CSV table of C-alpha atoms and ligand atoms in Angstrom, one decimal:
chain,number,residue,atom,x,y,z
A,1,MET,CA,-47.2,19.3,-6.2
A,2,PHE,CA,-44.3,18.0,-8.2
A,3,THR,CA,-43.6,20.0,-11.3
A,4,ALA,CA,-40.4,18.4,-12.6
A,5,PHE,CA,-38.2,15.3,-12.5
A,6,LEU,CA,-34.4,15.2,-12.1
A,7,ILE,CA,-33.1,12.3,-14.1
A,8,LYS,CA,-30.1,10.4,-12.6
A,9,TYR,CA,-27.9,8.3,-14.8
A,10,ALA,CA,-25.1,6.1,-13.7
A,11,GLU,CA,-22.9,4.5,-16.2
A,12,ILE,CA,-23.3,7.1,-18.9
A,13,GLY,CA,-21.8,9.7,-16.6
A,14,VAL,CA,-18.4,8.2,-17.0
A,15,LYS,CA,-17.9,8.3,-20.8
A,16,GLY,CA,-15.4,11.1,-21.0
A,17,LYS,CA,-15.5,13.1,-24.1
A,18,ASN,CA,-18.4,11.1,-25.6
A,19,ARG,CA,-20.5,12.0,-22.6
A,20,TYR,CA,-22.6,14.5,-24.5
A,21,LEU,CA,-23.5,11.8,-27.1
A,22,PHE,CA,-24.9,9.6,-24.4
A,23,GLU,CA,-26.7,12.5,-22.8
A,24,ASP,CA,-28.2,13.6,-26.1
A,25,ALA,CA,-29.4,10.0,-26.8
A,26,LEU,CA,-30.9,9.9,-23.3
A,27,VAL,CA,-32.8,13.2,-23.8
A,28,GLN,CA,-34.1,11.9,-27.1
A,29,GLN,CA,-35.3,8.6,-25.6
A,30,ILE,CA,-37.0,10.5,-22.7
A,31,LYS,CA,-38.8,12.7,-25.2
A,32,TYR,CA,-40.0,9.6,-27.1
A,33,ALA,CA,-41.3,7.9,-23.9
A,34,LEU,CA,-43.1,11.1,-22.8
A,35,LYS,CA,-45.0,11.3,-26.1
A,36,ARG,CA,-47.1,8.5,-24.7
A,37,CYS,CA,-48.1,10.6,-21.6
A,38,GLU,CA,-50.7,13.2,-21.1
A,39,GLY,CA,-49.4,16.7,-20.7
A,40,GLU,CA,-46.5,18.7,-22.2
A,41,PHE,CA,-43.0,18.5,-21.0
A,42,LYS,CA,-39.7,20.2,-21.6
A,43,VAL,CA,-36.6,17.9,-21.4
A,44,HIS,CA,-33.4,19.9,-20.9
A,45,LYS,CA,-29.8,19.5,-19.9
A,46,THR,CA,-28.6,22.0,-17.4
A,47,GLN,CA,-25.1,21.9,-15.9
A,48,GLY,CA,-24.5,18.3,-16.5
A,49,ARG,CA,-28.0,17.2,-15.3
A,50,ILE,CA,-31.1,16.2,-17.2
A,51,TYR,CA,-34.4,17.6,-16.1
A,52,VAL,CA,-38.0,17.0,-17.2
A,53,ASP,CA,-40.2,20.0,-16.6
A,54,ALA,CA,-43.9,19.7,-16.8
A,55,LEU,CA,-45.4,22.6,-18.7
A,56,THR,CA,-49.0,21.6,-18.1
A,57,ASP,CA,-50.9,19.3,-15.8
A,58,PHE,CA,-49.8,15.7,-16.0
A,59,ASP,CA,-50.5,12.3,-14.6
A,60,PHE,CA,-47.7,11.6,-12.1
A,61,ASP,CA,-48.0,7.8,-12.2
A,62,GLU,CA,-48.3,7.5,-15.9
A,63,THR,CA,-45.2,9.8,-16.4
A,64,VAL,CA,-43.1,7.8,-14.0
A,65,ASP,CA,-44.2,4.5,-15.6
A,66,ASN,CA,-43.0,5.8,-18.9
A,67,LEU,CA,-39.8,7.2,-17.6
A,68,LYS,CA,-39.1,3.7,-16.2
A,69,THR,CA,-38.9,2.4,-19.8
A,70,VAL,CA,-36.0,4.6,-20.7
A,71,PHE,CA,-32.7,2.7,-20.6
A,72,GLY,CA,-29.9,4.9,-19.2
A,73,ILE,CA,-32.0,6.2,-16.3
A,74,SER,CA,-30.8,5.0,-13.0
A,75,GLY,CA,-33.1,7.1,-10.9
A,76,ILE,CA,-36.1,9.4,-11.2
A,77,CYS,CA,-36.4,12.2,-8.6
A,78,PRO,CA,-39.7,14.1,-8.4
A,79,VAL,CA,-38.8,17.8,-7.9
A,80,VAL,CA,-40.7,20.7,-6.5
A,81,TYR,CA,-39.5,24.0,-8.0
A,82,VAL,CA,-40.0,27.2,-6.0
A,83,GLU,CA,-39.1,30.9,-6.7
A,84,ASP,CA,-36.4,32.3,-4.5
A,85,GLU,CA,-38.5,34.4,-2.0
A,86,GLY,CA,-36.0,34.4,0.8
A,87,PHE,CA,-34.8,31.8,3.2
A,88,GLU,CA,-37.6,31.9,5.7
A,89,LYS,CA,-40.2,31.3,3.0
A,90,LEU,CA,-38.0,28.4,1.7
A,91,CYS,CA,-38.0,26.8,5.1
A,92,ASP,CA,-41.8,27.1,5.3
A,93,THR,CA,-42.0,25.4,1.9
A,94,VAL,CA,-39.8,22.6,2.9
A,95,VAL,CA,-41.7,22.0,6.1
A,96,LYS,CA,-44.9,21.8,4.0
A,97,TYR,CA,-43.1,19.5,1.5
A,98,ILE,CA,-42.4,17.1,4.4
A,99,ALA,CA,-46.0,17.2,5.5
A,100,ASP,CA,-47.1,16.2,2.0
A,101,VAL,CA,-44.5,13.6,1.1
A,102,TYR,CA,-44.0,11.9,4.5
A,103,PRO,CA,-47.2,11.4,6.4
A,104,GLU,CA,-45.3,9.2,8.8
A,105,LYS,CA,-43.0,11.6,10.7
A,106,ASN,CA,-41.0,9.1,12.8
A,107,LYS,CA,-38.0,9.3,10.5
A,108,THR,CA,-34.4,10.5,10.5
A,109,PHE,CA,-33.2,13.0,7.9
A,110,LYS,CA,-30.5,15.3,6.8
A,111,VAL,CA,-30.6,18.4,4.6
A,112,MET,CA,-28.2,18.5,1.7
A,113,ALA,CA,-27.9,21.9,0.2
A,114,ARG,CA,-26.0,22.8,-3.0
A,115,ARG,CA,-25.5,26.2,-4.5
A,116,ALA,CA,-25.2,26.4,-8.2
A,117,ARG,CA,-25.4,30.2,-7.7
A,118,LYS,CA,-23.0,31.6,-5.2
A,119,ASN,CA,-24.8,34.9,-4.5
A,120,TYR,CA,-27.3,33.2,-2.2
A,121,PRO,CA,-27.0,34.9,1.2
A,122,LEU,CA,-26.3,31.6,3.1
A,123,ASP,CA,-23.7,29.0,2.2
A,124,SER,CA,-24.5,25.3,2.0
A,125,MET,CA,-23.4,24.5,5.5
A,126,GLU,CA,-25.6,27.3,6.9
A,127,ILE,CA,-28.6,26.2,4.9
A,128,ASN,CA,-28.2,22.6,6.1
A,129,ARG,CA,-28.0,23.8,9.7
A,130,GLU,CA,-30.7,26.4,9.7
A,131,MET,CA,-33.2,24.4,7.7
A,132,GLY,CA,-32.5,21.3,9.8
A,133,GLY,CA,-33.4,23.5,12.8
A,134,ALA,CA,-36.6,24.7,11.2
A,135,ILE,CA,-37.7,21.1,10.4
A,136,LEU,CA,-37.0,20.0,13.9
A,137,ASP,CA,-39.0,22.8,15.3
A,138,ALA,CA,-42.0,21.8,13.1
A,139,TYR,CA,-41.7,18.1,13.7
A,140,PRO,CA,-40.1,17.3,17.0
A,141,GLU,CA,-40.5,13.5,16.3
A,142,MET,CA,-38.0,13.7,13.5
A,143,HIS,CA,-34.3,13.4,14.1
A,144,VAL,CA,-31.2,14.3,12.3
A,145,ASP,CA,-28.8,11.5,11.1
A,146,VAL,CA,-26.0,12.7,8.9
A,147,HIS,CA,-24.6,9.2,8.2
A,148,ASN,CA,-27.6,7.0,7.4
A,149,PRO,CA,-30.8,9.1,7.2
A,150,ASP,CA,-34.1,7.8,6.1
A,151,ILE,CA,-34.7,11.0,4.1
A,152,VAL,CA,-32.1,13.1,2.3
A,153,LEU,CA,-33.7,16.5,1.6
A,154,ASN,CA,-31.8,17.9,-1.4
A,155,ILE,CA,-32.1,21.7,-1.7
A,156,GLU,CA,-30.5,23.1,-4.9
A,157,ILE,CA,-30.1,26.8,-5.2
A,158,ARG,CA,-30.3,27.7,-8.9
A,159,GLU,CA,-32.2,30.4,-10.7
A,160,LYS,CA,-35.1,28.8,-9.0
A,161,ILE,CA,-34.8,26.5,-6.0
A,162,TYR,CA,-35.2,22.7,-6.4
A,163,ILE,CA,-36.4,20.5,-3.6
A,164,TYR,CA,-36.3,16.7,-3.9
A,165,SER,CA,-35.8,13.7,-1.7
A,166,GLU,CA,-37.3,10.6,-3.4
A,167,ILE,CA,-35.4,8.5,-5.9
A,168,ILE,CA,-37.6,6.1,-7.9
A,169,PRO,CA,-35.3,3.4,-9.5
A,170,GLY,CA,-35.0,3.5,-13.3
A,171,PRO,CA,-34.3,0.6,-15.5
A,172,GLY,CA,-30.5,1.2,-15.7
A,173,GLY,CA,-28.5,0.3,-18.8
A,174,MET,CA,-27.5,2.6,-21.7
A,175,PRO,CA,-29.7,4.8,-23.9
A,176,ILE,CA,-30.9,3.2,-27.1
A,177,GLY,CA,-29.0,4.4,-30.1
A,178,THR,CA,-25.6,4.5,-28.4
A,179,ALA,CA,-24.5,1.0,-29.5
A,180,GLY,CA,-25.5,0.2,-33.0
A,181,LYS,CA,-28.2,-2.1,-34.1
A,182,ALA,CA,-28.9,-5.9,-34.0
A,183,MET,CA,-31.5,-8.3,-35.5
A,184,LEU,CA,-33.7,-10.2,-33.0
A,185,LEU,CA,-35.1,-13.5,-34.0
A,186,LEU,CA,-38.5,-13.0,-32.5
A,187,SER,CA,-40.9,-15.9,-32.1
A,188,GLY,CA,-44.1,-15.9,-30.1
A,189,GLY,CA,-42.5,-17.5,-27.1
A,190,ILE,CA,-41.4,-16.3,-23.7
A,191,ASP,CA,-37.7,-16.1,-24.4
A,192,SER,CA,-37.0,-14.0,-27.5
A,193,PRO,CA,-38.8,-10.9,-26.3
A,194,VAL,CA,-36.8,-11.0,-23.1
A,195,ALA,CA,-33.6,-11.5,-25.1
A,196,GLY,CA,-34.4,-8.4,-27.2
A,197,TYR,CA,-35.1,-6.4,-24.1
A,198,MET,CA,-31.8,-7.4,-22.5
A,199,ILE,CA,-29.6,-6.5,-25.5
A,200,ALA,CA,-31.6,-3.3,-26.0
A,201,LYS,CA,-30.8,-2.4,-22.4
A,202,ARG,CA,-27.2,-2.0,-23.4
A,203,GLY,CA,-28.1,0.7,-25.8
A,204,VAL,CA,-28.6,-1.4,-28.9
A,205,LYS,CA,-31.3,-0.6,-31.4
A,206,ILE,CA,-33.4,-3.6,-32.3
A,207,ASP,CA,-34.8,-4.8,-35.6
A,208,ALA,CA,-36.7,-8.2,-35.7
A,209,VAL,CA,-37.4,-11.1,-37.9
A,210,TYR,CA,-40.3,-13.6,-37.5
A,211,PHE,CA,-40.6,-16.8,-39.5
A,212,HIS,CA,-44.2,-17.4,-40.3
A,213,ALA,CA,-45.5,-20.6,-41.8
A,214,PRO,CA,-49.1,-20.1,-43.0
A,215,PRO,CA,-51.4,-22.0,-43.0
A,216,TYR,CA,-49.6,-24.1,-40.4
A,217,THR,CA,-49.3,-21.0,-38.3
A,218,SER,CA,-52.3,-18.7,-38.2
A,219,GLU,CA,-52.8,-15.0,-38.6
A,220,ARG,CA,-53.4,-14.9,-34.8
A,221,ALA,CA,-49.9,-16.4,-34.2
A,222,LYS,CA,-48.4,-13.6,-36.4
A,223,GLN,CA,-50.5,-10.9,-34.6
A,224,LYS,CA,-49.2,-12.3,-31.3
A,225,VAL,CA,-45.6,-11.6,-32.5
A,226,VAL,CA,-46.6,-8.1,-33.6
A,227,ASP,CA,-48.1,-7.6,-30.2
A,228,LEU,CA,-44.9,-8.8,-28.5
A,229,ALA,CA,-42.8,-6.5,-30.7
A,230,LYS,CA,-45.1,-3.7,-29.6
A,231,LEU,CA,-44.6,-4.4,-25.9
A,232,VAL,CA,-40.8,-4.6,-26.4
A,233,SER,CA,-40.9,-1.3,-28.4
A,234,ARG,CA,-42.0,0.5,-25.2
A,235,TYR,CA,-38.4,0.1,-24.2
A,236,THR,CA,-36.6,0.0,-27.6
A,237,GLY,CA,-38.4,2.5,-29.7
A,238,PRO,CA,-39.9,1.6,-33.1
A,239,ILE,CA,-39.0,-1.9,-34.3
A,240,TYR,CA,-38.7,-2.8,-38.0
A,241,LEU,CA,-40.3,-6.3,-38.0
A,242,HIS,CA,-39.6,-8.5,-41.0
A,243,VAL,CA,-42.1,-11.3,-41.5
A,244,ILE,CA,-40.6,-14.1,-43.6
A,245,ASN,CA,-42.9,-16.7,-45.2
A,246,PHE,CA,-41.1,-19.9,-44.2
A,247,THR,CA,-43.7,-22.5,-45.3
A,248,ASP,CA,-42.2,-23.7,-48.5
A,249,ILE,CA,-38.7,-24.0,-47.0
A,250,GLN,CA,-40.1,-26.0,-44.1
A,251,LEU,CA,-42.1,-28.3,-46.3
A,252,TYR,CA,-39.1,-28.9,-48.5
A,253,ILE,CA,-36.9,-29.8,-45.5
A,254,TYR,CA,-39.7,-32.0,-44.2
A,255,GLU,CA,-39.8,-33.8,-47.5
A,256,LYS,CA,-36.0,-34.2,-48.0
A,257,CYS,CA,-34.3,-34.5,-44.6
A,258,PRO,CA,-34.4,-37.0,-41.8
A,259,HIS,CA,-37.1,-35.9,-39.4
A,260,GLU,CA,-35.0,-36.1,-36.3
A,261,GLU,CA,-32.8,-33.4,-37.8
A,262,LEU,CA,-35.7,-31.1,-39.0
A,263,THR,CA,-35.4,-28.7,-36.2
A,264,ILE,CA,-31.6,-28.2,-36.5
A,265,ILE,CA,-31.7,-27.8,-40.3
A,266,MET,CA,-34.7,-25.4,-40.0
A,267,ARG,CA,-32.9,-23.4,-37.4
A,268,ARG,CA,-29.8,-23.2,-39.5
A,269,LEU,CA,-31.9,-21.8,-42.3
A,270,MET,CA,-33.5,-19.3,-40.0
A,271,MET,CA,-30.1,-18.0,-38.9
A,272,LYS,CA,-28.9,-17.8,-42.5
A,273,ILE,CA,-31.9,-15.8,-43.6
A,274,ALA,CA,-31.8,-13.6,-40.5
A,275,GLU,CA,-28.1,-12.9,-41.1
A,276,HIS,CA,-28.8,-12.0,-44.7
A,277,ILE,CA,-31.4,-9.4,-43.7
A,278,ALA,CA,-29.2,-8.2,-40.9
A,279,LYS,CA,-26.4,-7.5,-43.2
A,280,GLU,CA,-28.6,-5.6,-45.6
A,281,THR,CA,-30.0,-3.5,-42.8
A,282,GLU,CA,-26.7,-2.6,-41.2
A,283,CYS,CA,-27.2,-4.7,-38.1
A,284,LEU,CA,-24.0,-5.8,-36.3
A,285,GLY,CA,-25.3,-9.0,-34.8
A,286,LEU,CA,-28.1,-11.4,-34.3
A,287,ILE,CA,-30.0,-12.0,-31.1
A,288,THR,CA,-31.8,-15.2,-30.0
A,289,GLY,CA,-33.6,-16.4,-26.9
A,290,GLU,CA,-31.7,-19.6,-26.6
A,291,SER,CA,-30.5,-21.0,-23.3
A,292,ILE,CA,-28.3,-24.0,-22.9
A,293,GLY,CA,-30.2,-27.3,-22.5
A,294,GLN,CA,-33.7,-25.8,-22.5
A,295,VAL,CA,-34.8,-28.0,-25.4
A,296,ALA,CA,-33.2,-30.5,-27.8
A,297,SER,CA,-32.3,-27.7,-30.3
A,298,GLN,CA,-30.4,-25.8,-27.5
A,299,THR,CA,-27.9,-28.4,-26.3
A,300,MET,CA,-24.3,-27.3,-26.7
A,301,HIS,CA,-24.0,-29.6,-29.7
A,302,SER,CA,-27.2,-28.2,-31.3
A,303,LEU,CA,-26.1,-24.6,-30.6
A,304,ALA,CA,-22.8,-25.3,-32.2
A,305,ALA,CA,-24.5,-26.7,-35.3
A,306,THR,CA,-26.9,-23.8,-35.6
A,307,ASN,CA,-24.1,-21.2,-35.0
A,308,GLU,CA,-22.0,-22.7,-37.7
A,309,VAL,CA,-23.9,-21.0,-40.5
A,310,CYS,CA,-23.4,-17.5,-39.2
A,311,THR,CA,-20.4,-15.2,-39.6
A,312,MET,CA,-22.0,-12.5,-37.6
A,313,PRO,CA,-21.8,-12.5,-33.8
A,314,VAL,CA,-24.9,-14.1,-32.3
A,315,TYR,CA,-25.9,-12.7,-29.0
A,316,ARG,CA,-27.7,-15.0,-26.6
A,317,PRO,CA,-28.3,-13.0,-23.5
A,318,LEU,CA,-30.3,-15.8,-21.8
A,319,ILE,CA,-27.7,-18.5,-22.4
A,320,GLY,CA,-27.2,-19.1,-18.6
A,321,PHE,CA,-30.7,-18.4,-17.4
A,322,ASP,CA,-33.1,-20.9,-16.0
A,323,LYS,CA,-36.7,-20.8,-17.3
A,324,GLN,CA,-37.9,-19.3,-14.1
A,325,GLU,CA,-35.4,-16.4,-14.3
A,326,ILE,CA,-36.5,-15.7,-17.8
A,327,VAL,CA,-40.2,-15.7,-16.8
A,328,GLU,CA,-39.4,-13.2,-14.0
A,329,VAL,CA,-38.0,-10.7,-16.6
A,330,ALA,CA,-40.9,-11.4,-19.0
A,331,GLU,CA,-43.3,-10.6,-16.2
A,332,LYS,CA,-41.4,-7.4,-15.3
A,333,ILE,CA,-41.5,-6.2,-18.9
A,334,ASN,CA,-45.1,-7.3,-19.3
A,335,THR,CA,-44.6,-9.7,-22.2
A,336,TYR,CA,-45.4,-12.9,-20.3
A,337,GLU,CA,-49.2,-12.8,-20.6
A,338,THR,CA,-49.0,-12.4,-24.3
A,339,SER,CA,-46.2,-15.0,-24.7
A,340,ILE,CA,-48.3,-17.7,-23.1
A,341,LEU,CA,-51.3,-17.3,-25.4
A,342,PRO,CA,-51.7,-20.7,-26.9
A,343,TYR,CA,-51.1,-20.1,-30.6
A,344,GLU,CA,-49.1,-22.6,-32.6
A,345,ASP,CA,-45.4,-22.0,-33.4
A,346,CYS,CA,-43.9,-23.0,-36.7
A,347,CYS,CA,-41.2,-25.1,-34.9
A,348,THR,CA,-43.7,-27.1,-32.9
A,349,ILE,CA,-45.7,-28.2,-35.9
A,350,PHE,CA,-42.9,-29.7,-37.8
A,351,VAL,CA,-41.1,-31.0,-34.7
A,352,ALA,CA,-40.0,-34.7,-34.7
A,353,LYS,CA,-40.9,-37.1,-31.9
A,354,HIS,CA,-37.3,-37.8,-31.1
A,355,PRO,CA,-35.1,-34.8,-32.3
A,356,VAL,CA,-31.4,-35.3,-32.2
A,357,THR,CA,-29.8,-33.8,-29.1
A,358,LYS,CA,-26.2,-34.3,-30.3
A,359,PRO,CA,-26.3,-33.5,-34.0
A,360,ASN,CA,-23.3,-34.5,-36.0
A,361,LEU,CA,-22.4,-31.5,-38.2
A,362,ASN,CA,-21.1,-33.7,-41.0
A,363,MET,CA,-24.3,-35.7,-41.1
A,364,ILE,CA,-26.4,-32.5,-41.0
A,365,LYS,CA,-24.3,-31.1,-43.9
A,366,LYS,CA,-24.7,-34.3,-45.8
A,367,HIS,CA,-28.4,-34.3,-45.4
A,368,GLU,CA,-28.6,-30.6,-46.4
A,369,LYS,CA,-27.2,-31.6,-49.7
A,370,ASN,CA,-30.7,-33.2,-50.4
A,371,LEU,CA,-31.9,-29.6,-50.5
A,372,GLU,CA,-29.5,-28.4,-53.1
A,373,GLU,CA,-31.9,-28.4,-56.0
A,374,LYS,CA,-34.4,-25.9,-54.8
A,375,ILE,CA,-33.2,-24.3,-51.6
A,376,ASP,CA,-31.5,-21.3,-53.0
A,377,GLU,CA,-34.5,-20.4,-55.1
A,378,LEU,CA,-36.8,-20.9,-52.0
A,379,VAL,CA,-34.6,-18.7,-49.8
A,380,LYS,CA,-34.5,-16.0,-52.6
A,381,THR,CA,-38.3,-16.0,-52.8
A,382,ALA,CA,-38.7,-15.9,-49.0
A,383,LEU,CA,-36.4,-12.8,-49.0
A,384,GLU,CA,-38.2,-11.2,-51.9
A,385,THR,CA,-41.6,-11.6,-50.2
A,386,ASP,CA,-40.3,-10.2,-46.8
A,387,GLU,CA,-43.2,-8.2,-45.3
A,388,LEU,CA,-41.9,-5.2,-43.3
A,389,ILE,CA,-44.1,-4.1,-40.4
A,390,ILE,CA,-43.0,-1.0,-38.5
A,391,VAL,CA,-44.1,-1.6,-34.9
A,392,GLN,CA,-44.4,1.1,-32.3
A,393,CYS,CA,-46.2,1.3,-29.1
A,394,ASP,CA,-49.0,3.8,-28.8
A,395,LYS,CA,-49.6,3.7,-25.0
B,401,ATP,P1,-38.9,-18.6,-27.6
B,401,ATP,O1,-39.6,-18.7,-26.2
B,401,ATP,O2,-38.2,-17.4,-27.8
B,401,ATP,O3,-39.9,-18.9,-28.7
B,401,ATP,P2,-38.1,-21.3,-27.4
B,401,ATP,O4,-37.8,-21.7,-26.1
B,401,ATP,O5,-39.5,-21.6,-27.9
B,401,ATP,O6,-37.9,-19.8,-27.5
B,401,ATP,P3,-37.0,-22.3,-29.9
B,401,ATP,O7,-38.3,-22.5,-30.5
B,401,ATP,O8,-36.0,-23.4,-29.9
B,401,ATP,O9,-37.0,-21.9,-28.3
B,401,ATP,O10,-36.3,-21.1,-30.5
B,401,ATP,C1,-35.0,-20.6,-30.1
B,401,ATP,C2,-34.9,-19.2,-30.6
B,401,ATP,O11,-35.0,-19.2,-32.0
B,401,ATP,C3,-36.0,-18.3,-30.1
B,401,ATP,O12,-35.7,-17.7,-28.8
B,401,ATP,C4,-36.0,-17.2,-31.2
B,401,ATP,O13,-34.9,-16.3,-31.0
B,401,ATP,C5,-35.7,-18.1,-32.4
B,401,ATP,N1,-36.9,-18.5,-33.1
B,401,ATP,C6,-37.6,-19.7,-33.0
B,401,ATP,N2,-38.7,-19.7,-33.7
B,401,ATP,C7,-38.7,-18.6,-34.4
B,401,ATP,C8,-39.6,-18.0,-35.4
B,401,ATP,N3,-40.7,-18.6,-35.8
B,401,ATP,N4,-39.3,-16.8,-35.9
B,401,ATP,C9,-38.2,-16.1,-35.5
B,401,ATP,N5,-37.3,-16.6,-34.5
B,401,ATP,C10,-37.6,-17.8,-34.0
B,402,MG,MG1,-40.4,-20.8,-29.6
């Protein structure tokens, strides 16, 4: 019965003169999400509102699920369009609408009419009153409550007449493409996909880098990262994923540096390389899935030591999250099941039994001097052999 959706957006409504940029970005992202759905749609802006019109048959649940992945949408209202065939006919249609949408009639309601076209014979107040009466006649168990109704029946008089009453919550946030781009350090774990999702939610486009250490990390581990990027790209649009071969760098650190400092030194190199790629690809920041105290390499001391190699801002949206809170988001965005697949991670293979939890930056720098001979060459090779995979979700 529904033939369209009215798209509600909250924050982007208040951006003054830039408003149209935000709306255009939102329209573009909606179109991108709808490509995954069966049916054809027209997305249009009319009088400060965004509508999705179905031009063919479509699958309601699939369409709503995909609209729920578009940042910037605060609510999705399924709409019934009808031709203007007089007020009596409209009342019949609304009575039938209630029968279809609300099988349980023991509810309060109010009618909220709006006229975008002033030549309609009744004004808004009259529509509210007369239609309210018609509904009460049809369903005596229903009651009017103008202050806190269960159902708000919106009737918009435009060229056609729009009827809607349900609001399905959207993901909120800002449309992708309204806030620049950042480079996500994406591992196969639970945290980094969630971190990418959270920054993307603020309108940031995402590129990603994964440090791969074959043969210590398998092809399956790499495929898992590609799969995670695919899941995240449902929300973010296509992701340019850089796969960096990190094996020789890791082996070199393993050979030259104290083992309790391996993780920190390795993380410093990851950040350095990620920043290098980020600068070349016009990213404005790095994103990691770190959270204070989660593991030895994420104590305040360790984070300070890792951060010290970067000049770019490093965004750590999970910094104050407990694991359980991160898992909840991972489940919501459907990355959790993939993240917990048991494939090895390059960090866990080279991890020391007793990693430092309070690294001393001077000591770290001193030990990094042991790498001077070959590290620049190894980093250069790693960057030159960067494998770029463009990831996008198909369904
Ligand atoms: P995650 O669940 O995201 O893997 P984690 O709890 O395992 O995180 P660490 O392994 O210490 O934590 O990694 C911290 C962060 O460093 C990750 O969230 C991710 O952003 C980045 N990172 C770690 N390993 C890699 C990797 N192999 N490639 C790219 N980024 C990585
Ligand atoms: Mg990890």
